Amino acid sequence: MTLRPRFPSVRALTGAALLFAGMIAAPLTPARAADCPDAEALHAAGVTLTRNSPKMAQAYRYENGTLTSYRVDDPELGRPPKRERYDHPLAVSLQEMDGRSFALIYDDDPTRLDQLPQLGNWRTPVSLKVDGETKDRGTISYAYRGTGSVQIGACRYDVWQVVERIAMGKLRTAFLKEFSPKAGLVLRVTKLDPETGKAQSQVAFDRIETRQK
């Protein structure tokens, strides 16, 4: 995996936050209600996913060949804007927020996840870098659990149900990621108890639309 891209300035991230904060407040107009973007939109203006409560917007597009997202939450929650880059829509490779960077360096190529339904499982060693310094080593695995569907507003997408697990030092995490090949994005994420597999929390969206240039 090739790292590292030039980090955006604080001004750039702040500008993105203001832009997407406006998206949170924008009403869904009838003309855009039937807009159900596919993966091609990610290579153009991009796609925005919005949640009503608590308010949050996350915008995706390809930048220099890499899927990139910008997220902004309701200011009342006190969370800083966050930028993420992905080696595959299922596999985050870089997070930048509040002036810090967190990178996952995969030993093996995450594009193998394109064949996950055929593989059943995919696993690789991974390193964690914080602000450019290696902090830990561990493993990340993805298990295909079948198909399902996700409804976002008037749009329905068929999805792969994939369980991602990270084991790194004392850290153990598990997430159910619902990935739509048609949209080219993970459309819903459920945090699981890593021991029992029970759902603990979920990030779901109320609206999906093509970004307007």
Short mmCIF file of C-alpha atoms in Angstrom, two decimals:
data_model
loop_
_atom_site.label_atom_id
_atom_site.label_comp_id
_atom_site.label_asym_id
_atom_site.label_seq_id
_atom_site.Cartn_x
_atom_site.Cartn_y
_atom_site.Cartn_z
CA MET A 1 0.00 0.00 0.00
CA THR A 2 1.31 3.41 -0.87
CA LEU A 3 1.28 6.08 1.77
CA ARG A 4 1.29 8.92 2.33
CA PRO A 5 -0.79 11.54 0.60
CA ARG A 6 -0.17 15.18 1.32
CA PHE A 7 -2.33 16.08 4.29
CA PRO A 8 -4.84 18.87 3.81
CA SER A 9 -4.35 22.04 5.78
CA VAL A 10 -6.48 22.85 8.80
CA ARG A 11 -8.07 25.60 6.69
CA ALA A 12 -9.00 23.08 4.00
CA LEU A 13 -10.59 20.70 6.51
CA THR A 14 -12.44 23.56 8.16
CA GLY A 15 -13.73 24.70 4.77
CA ALA A 16 -14.93 21.17 4.04
CA ALA A 17 -16.66 21.08 7.41
CA LEU A 18 -18.55 24.28 6.68
CA LEU A 19 -19.55 22.99 3.26
CA PHE A 20 -20.91 19.72 4.57
CA ALA A 21 -22.54 21.38 7.55
CA GLY A 22 -24.64 23.20 4.97
CA MET A 23 -25.53 19.84 3.45
CA ILE A 24 -26.84 18.62 6.81
CA ALA A 25 -29.29 21.50 6.99
CA ALA A 26 -30.38 21.32 3.33
CA PRO A 27 -33.94 20.00 2.90
CA LEU A 28 -34.59 17.07 0.60
CA THR A 29 -36.41 18.50 -2.40
CA PRO A 30 -38.84 16.45 -4.51
CA ALA A 31 -36.60 16.84 -7.54
CA ARG A 32 -33.78 15.02 -5.75
CA ALA A 33 -35.86 12.46 -3.86
CA ALA A 34 -35.40 9.84 -6.60
CA ASP A 35 -31.64 10.43 -6.91
CA CYS A 36 -30.09 7.03 -6.09
CA PRO A 37 -26.42 7.44 -7.06
CA ASP A 38 -24.20 4.57 -8.13
CA ALA A 39 -20.43 4.12 -7.99
CA GLU A 40 -19.88 6.21 -11.13
CA ALA A 41 -20.88 9.32 -9.18
CA LEU A 42 -17.87 8.80 -6.89
CA HIS A 43 -15.58 9.49 -9.84
CA ALA A 44 -17.39 12.76 -10.63
CA ALA A 45 -18.83 15.23 -8.10
CA GLY A 46 -19.23 12.57 -5.43
CA VAL A 47 -21.96 11.28 -3.12
CA THR A 48 -23.28 12.63 0.19
CA LEU A 49 -24.89 10.54 2.94
CA THR A 50 -26.85 12.42 5.59
CA ARG A 51 -28.29 11.45 8.96
CA ASN A 52 -31.05 13.51 10.57
CA SER A 53 -30.56 12.74 14.27
CA PRO A 54 -28.02 13.34 15.57
CA LYS A 55 -27.15 15.41 12.51
CA MET A 56 -24.21 14.19 10.46
CA ALA A 57 -23.09 14.33 6.83
CA GLN A 58 -20.40 12.29 5.11
CA ALA A 59 -19.33 13.07 1.55
CA TYR A 60 -17.38 10.62 -0.64
CA ARG A 61 -15.51 10.89 -3.90
CA TYR A 62 -12.33 9.65 -5.55
CA GLU A 63 -9.39 12.02 -5.22
CA ASN A 64 -6.24 11.15 -7.17
CA GLY A 65 -7.55 7.62 -7.62
CA THR A 66 -8.29 6.99 -3.93
CA LEU A 67 -11.72 6.90 -2.31
CA THR A 68 -11.86 9.74 0.21
CA SER A 69 -14.54 10.90 2.63
CA TYR A 70 -15.17 14.01 4.71
CA ARG A 71 -17.42 13.79 7.75
CA VAL A 72 -18.93 16.53 9.87
CA ASP A 73 -21.21 16.08 12.88
CA ASP A 74 -23.65 18.36 14.64
CA PRO A 75 -21.47 21.10 16.21
CA GLU A 76 -23.25 20.55 19.53
CA LEU A 77 -21.58 17.13 19.78
CA GLY A 78 -18.15 18.79 19.82
CA ARG A 79 -16.59 16.36 17.33
CA PRO A 80 -13.97 17.71 14.91
CA PRO A 81 -14.31 17.21 11.13
CA LYS A 82 -12.74 13.97 9.93
CA ARG A 83 -11.20 12.94 6.63
CA GLU A 84 -10.73 9.28 5.72
CA ARG A 85 -9.04 7.49 2.83
CA TYR A 86 -9.72 3.90 1.80
CA ASP A 87 -7.66 1.19 0.09
CA HIS A 88 -11.05 -0.47 -0.56
CA PRO A 89 -14.50 0.81 0.44
CA LEU A 90 -14.44 -1.79 3.25
CA ALA A 91 -10.89 -0.95 4.37
CA VAL A 92 -9.99 2.42 5.91
CA SER A 93 -6.32 3.27 5.41
CA LEU A 94 -6.05 6.79 6.85
CA GLN A 95 -7.97 9.02 9.26
CA GLU A 96 -7.17 12.68 9.81
CA MET A 97 -8.90 14.69 12.50
CA ASP A 98 -8.09 17.45 14.97
CA GLY A 99 -4.56 17.83 13.54
CA ARG A 100 -3.63 14.15 13.93
CA SER A 101 -3.34 11.23 11.52
CA PHE A 102 -3.97 7.53 12.05
CA ALA A 103 -2.90 5.14 9.28
CA LEU A 104 -3.49 1.42 8.86
CA ILE A 105 -0.80 -0.21 6.74
CA TYR A 106 -2.02 -3.50 5.27
CA ASP A 107 0.66 -6.13 4.54
CA ASP A 108 -1.53 -7.62 1.81
CA ASP A 109 -3.55 -5.84 -0.88
CA PRO A 110 -7.10 -4.99 0.31
CA THR A 111 -8.37 -4.96 -3.27
CA ARG A 112 -8.67 -8.73 -2.73
CA LEU A 113 -11.87 -7.81 -0.91
CA ASP A 114 -13.51 -7.50 -4.32
CA GLN A 115 -13.56 -11.33 -4.30
CA LEU A 116 -14.80 -11.68 -0.72
CA PRO A 117 -18.04 -13.55 -1.63
CA GLN A 118 -15.88 -16.18 -3.36
CA LEU A 119 -13.14 -16.18 -0.71
CA GLY A 120 -15.47 -16.26 2.29
CA ASN A 121 -12.76 -14.78 4.53
CA TRP A 122 -9.76 -12.53 4.05
CA ARG A 123 -7.11 -11.74 6.68
CA THR A 124 -3.89 -9.75 6.73
CA PRO A 125 -1.32 -8.43 9.22
CA VAL A 126 -1.64 -4.69 9.73
CA SER A 127 0.39 -1.88 11.31
CA LEU A 128 -0.95 1.22 13.04
CA LYS A 129 0.88 4.49 12.49
CA VAL A 130 -0.01 7.55 14.55
CA ASP A 131 1.31 10.83 13.17
CA GLY A 132 3.73 8.84 11.00
CA GLU A 133 5.16 6.72 13.83
CA THR A 134 4.46 2.97 14.04
CA LYS A 135 2.63 2.29 17.30
CA ASP A 136 1.36 -1.28 17.06
CA ARG A 137 0.97 -4.42 14.95
CA GLY A 138 -1.93 -6.81 14.69
CA THR A 139 -4.34 -8.46 12.28
CA ILE A 140 -7.51 -7.45 10.51
CA SER A 141 -9.99 -9.91 9.06
CA TYR A 142 -13.14 -9.73 6.95
CA ALA A 143 -15.79 -12.46 6.91
CA TYR A 144 -18.55 -12.58 4.32
CA ARG A 145 -21.91 -13.29 5.98
CA GLY A 146 -24.22 -13.18 2.97
CA THR A 147 -26.42 -10.59 1.30
CA GLY A 148 -29.05 -8.15 2.50
CA SER A 149 -30.46 -4.77 1.60
CA VAL A 150 -30.24 -1.24 2.96
CA GLN A 151 -32.99 1.35 2.49
CA ILE A 152 -31.94 5.01 2.53
CA GLY A 153 -34.85 7.33 1.87
CA ALA A 154 -36.38 6.28 -1.45
CA CYS A 155 -33.27 4.30 -2.42
CA ARG A 156 -32.80 0.60 -1.85
CA TYR A 157 -29.41 -1.08 -2.32
CA ASP A 158 -28.43 -4.74 -2.28
CA VAL A 159 -25.45 -5.21 0.05
CA TRP A 160 -22.83 -7.67 1.19
CA GLN A 161 -22.89 -8.22 4.94
CA VAL A 162 -19.27 -8.28 6.11
CA VAL A 163 -17.88 -8.63 9.62
CA GLU A 164 -14.59 -6.79 10.15
CA ARG A 165 -12.45 -7.72 13.16
CA ILE A 166 -9.27 -6.04 14.39
CA ALA A 167 -6.95 -7.61 16.96
CA MET A 168 -4.08 -5.33 17.94
CA GLY A 169 -2.43 -5.54 21.34
CA LYS A 170 -5.23 -5.26 23.87
CA LEU A 171 -7.57 -3.78 21.28
CA ARG A 172 -10.36 -5.98 19.97
CA THR A 173 -13.05 -4.52 17.69
CA ALA A 174 -15.82 -5.97 15.54
CA PHE A 175 -18.10 -4.23 13.05
CA LEU A 176 -20.80 -5.40 10.67
CA LYS A 177 -20.28 -3.41 7.47
CA GLU A 178 -23.00 -3.43 4.80
CA PHE A 179 -21.32 -2.77 1.48
CA SER A 180 -23.15 -1.98 -1.75
CA PRO A 181 -21.17 -2.84 -4.89
CA LYS A 182 -23.64 -0.74 -6.89
CA ALA A 183 -23.04 2.37 -4.77
CA GLY A 184 -19.37 1.54 -4.22
CA LEU A 185 -19.77 2.38 -0.52
CA VAL A 186 -20.43 0.94 2.91
CA LEU A 187 -23.94 2.22 3.59
CA ARG A 188 -24.46 1.08 7.19
CA VAL A 189 -22.12 0.11 10.03
CA THR A 190 -23.05 -1.73 13.22
CA LYS A 191 -20.60 -1.96 16.11
CA LEU A 192 -20.59 -5.45 17.61
CA ASP A 193 -19.44 -6.79 20.95
CA PRO A 194 -16.19 -8.55 19.91
CA GLU A 195 -16.90 -11.43 22.30
CA THR A 196 -20.62 -12.06 21.85
CA GLY A 197 -21.28 -10.50 18.44
CA LYS A 198 -24.26 -8.58 19.82
CA ALA A 199 -25.03 -5.19 18.27
CA GLN A 200 -23.97 -2.22 20.41
CA SER A 201 -24.56 0.80 18.19
CA GLN A 202 -25.16 1.67 14.55
CA VAL A 203 -24.40 4.39 12.02
CA ALA A 204 -27.22 4.54 9.44
CA PHE A 205 -28.35 7.28 7.07
CA ASP A 206 -31.61 8.95 6.08
CA ARG A 207 -30.59 10.41 2.74
CA ILE A 208 -28.21 9.63 -0.13
CA GLU A 209 -27.67 11.92 -3.10
CA THR A 210 -25.23 12.94 -5.76
CA ARG A 211 -23.25 16.01 -4.78
CA GLN A 212 -24.01 19.10 -6.80
CA LYS A 213 -21.05 20.80 -8.47
#
